[in-house]
Amino acid sequence: MTSRARTGERGAAVVDFVLVLLVLLPLVLGILQLALVLHVRNTLASAAAEGARHAAVAGSSVPAGQAKVQELVDGALSQEFVRSVTVRPTALGGAPGYEVVVEADVTVLGLGGPGVHVRVEGHAIAEQAVVTP
Protein backbone atom coordinates (compact mmCIF):
# COMPACT_ATOMS: atom_id res chain seq x y z
CA MET A 1 0.00 0.00 0.00
CA THR A 2 2.88 2.36 0.64
CA SER A 3 4.27 1.93 -2.87
CA ARG A 4 0.82 2.54 -4.37
CA ALA A 5 0.47 5.88 -2.47
CA ARG A 6 3.87 6.99 -3.69
CA THR A 7 3.07 6.34 -7.35
CA GLY A 8 -0.17 8.35 -6.99
CA GLU A 9 1.81 11.43 -5.95
CA ARG A 10 4.41 11.10 -8.67
CA GLY A 11 4.98 14.48 -10.38
CA ALA A 12 3.20 16.47 -7.65
CA ALA A 13 6.40 18.37 -6.78
CA VAL A 14 6.64 19.69 -10.33
CA VAL A 15 3.05 20.93 -10.24
CA ASP A 16 3.61 22.58 -6.85
CA PHE A 17 6.77 24.25 -8.14
CA VAL A 18 4.99 25.66 -11.19
CA LEU A 19 2.08 26.97 -9.12
CA VAL A 20 4.38 28.68 -6.63
CA LEU A 21 6.51 30.07 -9.47
CA LEU A 22 3.43 31.65 -11.09
CA VAL A 23 2.90 33.67 -7.94
CA LEU A 24 6.49 34.46 -6.98
CA LEU A 25 8.02 35.34 -10.37
CA PRO A 26 5.83 38.42 -11.05
CA LEU A 27 6.37 39.53 -7.46
CA VAL A 28 10.17 39.30 -7.75
CA LEU A 29 10.18 41.02 -11.17
CA GLY A 30 7.99 43.83 -9.76
CA ILE A 31 10.39 44.37 -6.87
CA LEU A 32 13.35 44.49 -9.29
CA GLN A 33 11.54 47.05 -11.48
CA LEU A 34 10.73 49.20 -8.45
CA ALA A 35 14.35 49.05 -7.32
CA LEU A 36 15.54 50.12 -10.80
CA VAL A 37 13.11 53.05 -10.98
CA LEU A 38 14.04 54.26 -7.48
CA HIS A 39 17.76 53.97 -8.24
CA VAL A 40 17.41 55.99 -11.45
CA ARG A 41 15.18 58.61 -9.78
CA ASN A 42 17.53 59.07 -6.82
CA THR A 43 20.60 59.26 -9.07
CA LEU A 44 18.96 61.83 -11.35
CA ALA A 45 17.71 63.89 -8.38
CA SER A 46 21.22 64.00 -6.96
CA ALA A 47 22.69 64.96 -10.35
CA ALA A 48 20.06 67.69 -10.83
CA ALA A 49 20.74 69.21 -7.41
CA GLU A 50 24.50 69.10 -7.98
CA GLY A 51 24.10 70.63 -11.46
CA ALA A 52 22.00 73.47 -10.03
CA ARG A 53 24.63 74.14 -7.35
CA HIS A 54 27.36 74.07 -9.98
CA ALA A 55 25.49 76.58 -12.17
CA ALA A 56 24.79 78.82 -9.15
CA VAL A 57 28.45 79.26 -8.20
CA ALA A 58 29.67 82.82 -8.83
CA GLY A 59 31.39 82.98 -12.20
CA SER A 60 29.73 79.80 -13.50
CA SER A 61 27.08 79.49 -16.20
CA VAL A 62 24.07 77.52 -17.42
CA PRO A 63 26.16 75.35 -19.80
CA ALA A 64 28.53 74.51 -16.93
CA GLY A 65 25.59 73.29 -14.85
CA GLN A 66 24.27 71.21 -17.75
CA ALA A 67 27.73 69.72 -18.34
CA LYS A 68 27.95 68.78 -14.65
CA VAL A 69 24.61 66.96 -14.81
CA GLN A 70 25.70 65.07 -17.95
CA GLU A 71 29.00 64.13 -16.30
CA LEU A 72 27.28 62.78 -13.18
CA VAL A 73 24.65 60.87 -15.14
CA ASP A 74 27.25 59.37 -17.48
CA GLY A 75 29.22 58.14 -14.48
CA ALA A 76 26.27 56.39 -12.82
CA LEU A 77 23.71 55.43 -15.47
CA SER A 78 23.37 54.55 -19.10
CA GLN A 79 22.74 57.62 -21.26
CA GLU A 80 19.75 55.76 -22.74
CA PHE A 81 17.69 56.64 -19.67
CA VAL A 82 17.96 60.45 -19.96
CA ARG A 83 15.53 62.16 -22.31
CA SER A 84 16.39 65.80 -21.57
CA VAL A 85 18.33 68.08 -19.23
CA THR A 86 17.16 71.68 -18.86
CA VAL A 87 19.02 74.33 -16.86
CA ARG A 88 17.46 77.77 -16.55
CA PRO A 89 17.71 80.83 -14.33
CA THR A 90 14.76 81.29 -11.99
CA ALA A 91 13.71 83.12 -8.84
CA LEU A 92 13.71 81.12 -5.63
CA GLY A 93 11.89 82.90 -2.82
CA GLY A 94 12.67 86.24 -4.43
CA ALA A 95 16.38 85.46 -4.81
CA PRO A 96 18.01 84.71 -8.15
CA GLY A 97 18.78 81.06 -8.65
CA TYR A 98 18.91 78.15 -11.06
CA GLU A 99 16.57 75.28 -11.74
CA VAL A 100 17.65 71.99 -13.32
CA VAL A 101 15.01 69.64 -14.72
CA VAL A 102 16.00 66.13 -15.80
CA GLU A 103 13.52 63.88 -17.58
CA ALA A 104 14.11 60.19 -18.18
CA ASP A 105 12.31 57.04 -19.25
CA VAL A 106 13.04 53.88 -17.29
CA THR A 107 12.20 50.87 -19.43
CA VAL A 108 10.91 47.60 -18.02
CA LEU A 109 13.90 46.10 -16.19
CA GLY A 110 16.16 48.14 -18.47
CA LEU A 111 15.44 45.82 -21.40
CA GLY A 112 13.37 48.12 -23.60
CA GLY A 113 9.73 48.67 -24.31
CA PRO A 114 7.37 51.06 -22.52
CA GLY A 115 8.36 52.06 -19.05
CA VAL A 116 8.09 54.69 -16.34
CA HIS A 117 8.59 58.41 -17.00
CA VAL A 118 10.72 60.11 -14.32
CA ARG A 119 11.02 63.89 -13.90
CA VAL A 120 13.22 65.39 -11.19
CA GLU A 121 14.20 68.95 -10.33
CA GLY A 122 17.13 70.54 -8.56
CA HIS A 123 17.29 74.14 -7.29
CA ALA A 124 20.03 76.40 -6.00
CA ILE A 125 20.25 80.07 -5.10
CA ALA A 126 22.87 81.92 -7.15
CA GLU A 127 25.93 83.11 -5.31
CA GLN A 128 26.53 86.82 -5.48
CA ALA A 129 30.00 88.09 -6.26
CA VAL A 130 31.39 89.88 -3.21
CA VAL A 131 32.65 93.34 -4.05
CA THR A 132 35.08 94.85 -1.56
CA PRO A 133 35.66 98.60 -1.56
PDB file of C-alpha atoms in Angstrom:
ATOM      1  CA  MET A   1       0.000   0.000   0.000  1.00  0.00           C
ATOM      2  CA  THR A   2       2.878   2.358   0.636  1.00  0.00           C
ATOM      3  CA  SER A   3       4.273   1.934  -2.872  1.00  0.00           C
ATOM      4  CA  ARG A   4       0.824   2.541  -4.368  1.00  0.00           C
ATOM      5  CA  ALA A   5       0.466   5.882  -2.472  1.00  0.00           C
ATOM      6  CA  ARG A   6       3.870   6.991  -3.689  1.00  0.00           C
ATOM      7  CA  THR A   7       3.070   6.343  -7.350  1.00  0.00           C
ATOM      8  CA  GLY A   8      -0.166   8.347  -6.993  1.00  0.00           C
ATOM      9  CA  GLU A   9       1.812  11.434  -5.954  1.00  0.00           C
ATOM     10  CA  ARG A  10       4.414  11.104  -8.671  1.00  0.00           C
ATOM     11  CA  GLY A  11       4.983  14.484 -10.381  1.00  0.00           C
ATOM     12  CA  ALA A  12       3.204  16.475  -7.653  1.00  0.00           C
ATOM     13  CA  ALA A  13       6.397  18.365  -6.783  1.00  0.00           C
ATOM     14  CA  VAL A  14       6.645  19.693 -10.330  1.00  0.00           C
ATOM     15  CA  VAL A  15       3.054  20.932 -10.240  1.00  0.00           C
ATOM     16  CA  ASP A  16       3.607  22.576  -6.854  1.00  0.00           C
ATOM     17  CA  PHE A  17       6.770  24.251  -8.136  1.00  0.00           C
ATOM     18  CA  VAL A  18       4.989  25.656 -11.189  1.00  0.00           C
ATOM     19  CA  LEU A  19       2.077  26.972  -9.122  1.00  0.00           C
ATOM     20  CA  VAL A  20       4.378  28.683  -6.632  1.00  0.00           C
ATOM     21  CA  LEU A  21       6.512  30.070  -9.467  1.00  0.00           C
ATOM     22  CA  LEU A  22       3.434  31.651 -11.087  1.00  0.00           C
ATOM     23  CA  VAL A  23       2.901  33.665  -7.935  1.00  0.00           C
ATOM     24  CA  LEU A  24       6.492  34.465  -6.976  1.00  0.00           C
ATOM     25  CA  LEU A  25       8.015  35.340 -10.369  1.00  0.00           C
ATOM     26  CA  PRO A  26       5.827  38.421 -11.051  1.00  0.00           C
ATOM     27  CA  LEU A  27       6.372  39.532  -7.456  1.00  0.00           C
ATOM     28  CA  VAL A  28      10.167  39.302  -7.752  1.00  0.00           C
ATOM     29  CA  LEU A  29      10.178  41.023 -11.168  1.00  0.00           C
ATOM     30  CA  GLY A  30       7.987  43.826  -9.764  1.00  0.00           C
ATOM     31  CA  ILE A  31      10.388  44.374  -6.868  1.00  0.00           C
ATOM     32  CA  LEU A  32      13.346  44.492  -9.289  1.00  0.00           C
ATOM     33  CA  GLN A  33      11.538  47.050 -11.481  1.00  0.00           C
ATOM     34  CA  LEU A  34      10.728  49.197  -8.454  1.00  0.00           C
ATOM     35  CA  ALA A  35      14.354  49.050  -7.323  1.00  0.00           C
ATOM     36  CA  LEU A  36      15.542  50.116 -10.795  1.00  0.00           C
ATOM     37  CA  VAL A  37      13.107  53.053 -10.978  1.00  0.00           C
ATOM     38  CA  LEU A  38      14.039  54.256  -7.485  1.00  0.00           C
ATOM     39  CA  HIS A  39      17.760  53.968  -8.241  1.00  0.00           C
ATOM     40  CA  VAL A  40      17.413  55.986 -11.451  1.00  0.00           C
ATOM     41  CA  ARG A  41      15.176  58.606  -9.780  1.00  0.00           C
ATOM     42  CA  ASN A  42      17.534  59.073  -6.822  1.00  0.00           C
ATOM     43  CA  THR A  43      20.601  59.260  -9.071  1.00  0.00           C
ATOM     44  CA  LEU A  44      18.959  61.826 -11.346  1.00  0.00           C
ATOM     45  CA  ALA A  45      17.710  63.892  -8.381  1.00  0.00           C
ATOM     46  CA  SER A  46      21.219  64.003  -6.965  1.00  0.00           C
ATOM     47  CA  ALA A  47      22.691  64.959 -10.349  1.00  0.00           C
ATOM     48  CA  ALA A  48      20.057  67.689 -10.834  1.00  0.00           C
ATOM     49  CA  ALA A  49      20.741  69.213  -7.412  1.00  0.00           C
ATOM     50  CA  GLU A  50      24.500  69.103  -7.984  1.00  0.00           C
ATOM     51  CA  GLY A  51      24.099  70.633 -11.458  1.00  0.00           C
ATOM     52  CA  ALA A  52      22.005  73.473 -10.030  1.00  0.00           C
ATOM     53  CA  ARG A  53      24.629  74.139  -7.354  1.00  0.00           C
ATOM     54  CA  HIS A  54      27.364  74.075  -9.985  1.00  0.00           C
ATOM     55  CA  ALA A  55      25.488  76.581 -12.174  1.00  0.00           C
ATOM     56  CA  ALA A  56      24.794  78.817  -9.150  1.00  0.00           C
ATOM     57  CA  VAL A  57      28.451  79.261  -8.198  1.00  0.00           C
ATOM     58  CA  ALA A  58      29.667  82.819  -8.829  1.00  0.00           C
ATOM     59  CA  GLY A  59      31.393  82.979 -12.204  1.00  0.00           C
ATOM     60  CA  SER A  60      29.730  79.805 -13.500  1.00  0.00           C
ATOM     61  CA  SER A  61      27.084  79.491 -16.202  1.00  0.00           C
ATOM     62  CA  VAL A  62      24.072  77.517 -17.419  1.00  0.00           C
ATOM     63  CA  PRO A  63      26.165  75.354 -19.798  1.00  0.00           C
ATOM     64  CA  ALA A  64      28.531  74.505 -16.928  1.00  0.00           C
ATOM     65  CA  GLY A  65      25.589  73.287 -14.850  1.00  0.00           C
ATOM     66  CA  GLN A  66      24.274  71.213 -17.748  1.00  0.00           C
ATOM     67  CA  ALA A  67      27.728  69.717 -18.341  1.00  0.00           C
ATOM     68  CA  LYS A  68      27.952  68.783 -14.646  1.00  0.00           C
ATOM     69  CA  VAL A  69      24.607  66.963 -14.805  1.00  0.00           C
ATOM     70  CA  GLN A  70      25.699  65.073 -17.946  1.00  0.00           C
ATOM     71  CA  GLU A  71      28.996  64.127 -16.301  1.00  0.00           C
ATOM     72  CA  LEU A  72      27.281  62.779 -13.179  1.00  0.00           C
ATOM     73  CA  VAL A  73      24.648  60.872 -15.140  1.00  0.00           C
ATOM     74  CA  ASP A  74      27.246  59.365 -17.483  1.00  0.00           C
ATOM     75  CA  GLY A  75      29.222  58.138 -14.482  1.00  0.00           C
ATOM     76  CA  ALA A  76      26.272  56.395 -12.817  1.00  0.00           C
ATOM     77  CA  LEU A  77      23.710  55.435 -15.466  1.00  0.00           C
ATOM     78  CA  SER A  78      23.367  54.551 -19.096  1.00  0.00           C
ATOM     79  CA  GLN A  79      22.741  57.619 -21.258  1.00  0.00           C
ATOM     80  CA  GLU A  80      19.755  55.758 -22.743  1.00  0.00           C
ATOM     81  CA  PHE A  81      17.686  56.638 -19.672  1.00  0.00           C
ATOM     82  CA  VAL A  82      17.962  60.446 -19.965  1.00  0.00           C
ATOM     83  CA  ARG A  83      15.533  62.162 -22.307  1.00  0.00           C
ATOM     84  CA  SER A  84      16.390  65.799 -21.569  1.00  0.00           C
ATOM     85  CA  VAL A  85      18.331  68.077 -19.230  1.00  0.00           C
ATOM     86  CA  THR A  86      17.161  71.677 -18.857  1.00  0.00           C
ATOM     87  CA  VAL A  87      19.019  74.327 -16.857  1.00  0.00           C
ATOM     88  CA  ARG A  88      17.463  77.772 -16.547  1.00  0.00           C
ATOM     89  CA  PRO A  89      17.712  80.826 -14.332  1.00  0.00           C
ATOM     90  CA  THR A  90      14.765  81.289 -11.992  1.00  0.00           C
ATOM     91  CA  ALA A  91      13.713  83.119  -8.843  1.00  0.00           C
ATOM     92  CA  LEU A  92      13.714  81.116  -5.627  1.00  0.00           C
ATOM     93  CA  GLY A  93      11.889  82.900  -2.824  1.00  0.00           C
ATOM     94  CA  GLY A  94      12.674  86.242  -4.435  1.00  0.00           C
ATOM     95  CA  ALA A  95      16.382  85.465  -4.814  1.00  0.00           C
ATOM     96  CA  PRO A  96      18.007  84.709  -8.150  1.00  0.00           C
ATOM     97  CA  GLY A  97      18.783  81.057  -8.651  1.00  0.00           C
ATOM     98  CA  TYR A  98      18.908  78.150 -11.062  1.00  0.00           C
ATOM     99  CA  GLU A  99      16.568  75.280 -11.744  1.00  0.00           C
ATOM    100  CA  VAL A 100      17.651  71.993 -13.320  1.00  0.00           C
ATOM    101  CA  VAL A 101      15.012  69.642 -14.719  1.00  0.00           C
ATOM    102  CA  VAL A 102      15.998  66.134 -15.799  1.00  0.00           C
ATOM    103  CA  GLU A 103      13.519  63.881 -17.581  1.00  0.00           C
ATOM    104  CA  ALA A 104      14.107  60.187 -18.180  1.00  0.00           C
ATOM    105  CA  ASP A 105      12.315  57.043 -19.246  1.00  0.00           C
ATOM    106  CA  VAL A 106      13.037  53.877 -17.291  1.00  0.00           C
ATOM    107  CA  THR A 107      12.205  50.869 -19.430  1.00  0.00           C
ATOM    108  CA  VAL A 108      10.908  47.604 -18.021  1.00  0.00           C
ATOM    109  CA  LEU A 109      13.897  46.097 -16.193  1.00  0.00           C
ATOM    110  CA  GLY A 110      16.159  48.141 -18.469  1.00  0.00           C
ATOM    111  CA  LEU A 111      15.442  45.816 -21.397  1.00  0.00           C
ATOM    112  CA  GLY A 112      13.371  48.117 -23.603  1.00  0.00           C
ATOM    113  CA  GLY A 113       9.730  48.671 -24.305  1.00  0.00           C
ATOM    114  CA  PRO A 114       7.368  51.055 -22.517  1.00  0.00           C
ATOM    115  CA  GLY A 115       8.357  52.058 -19.051  1.00  0.00           C
ATOM    116  CA  VAL A 116       8.092  54.687 -16.343  1.00  0.00           C
ATOM    117  CA  HIS A 117       8.592  58.410 -17.002  1.00  0.00           C
ATOM    118  CA  VAL A 118      10.718  60.107 -14.319  1.00  0.00           C
ATOM    119  CA  ARG A 119      11.021  63.892 -13.898  1.00  0.00           C
ATOM    120  CA  VAL A 120      13.223  65.393 -11.189  1.00  0.00           C
ATOM    121  CA  GLU A 121      14.197  68.954 -10.325  1.00  0.00           C
ATOM    122  CA  GLY A 122      17.132  70.542  -8.562  1.00  0.00           C
ATOM    123  CA  HIS A 123      17.292  74.140  -7.293  1.00  0.00           C
ATOM    124  CA  ALA A 124      20.027  76.398  -5.996  1.00  0.00           C
ATOM    125  CA  ILE A 125      20.251  80.073  -5.104  1.00  0.00           C
ATOM    126  CA  ALA A 126      22.870  81.915  -7.146  1.00  0.00           C
ATOM    127  CA  GLU A 127      25.933  83.114  -5.309  1.00  0.00           C
ATOM    128  CA  GLN A 128      26.528  86.824  -5.481  1.00  0.00           C
ATOM    129  CA  ALA A 129      29.998  88.088  -6.265  1.00  0.00           C
ATOM    130  CA  VAL A 130      31.388  89.881  -3.209  1.00  0.00           C
ATOM    131  CA  VAL A 131      32.650  93.341  -4.051  1.00  0.00           C
ATOM    132  CA  THR A 132      35.077  94.846  -1.556  1.00  0.00           C
ATOM    133  CA  PRO A 133      35.665  98.599  -1.556  1.00  0.00           C
TER     134      PRO A 133
END
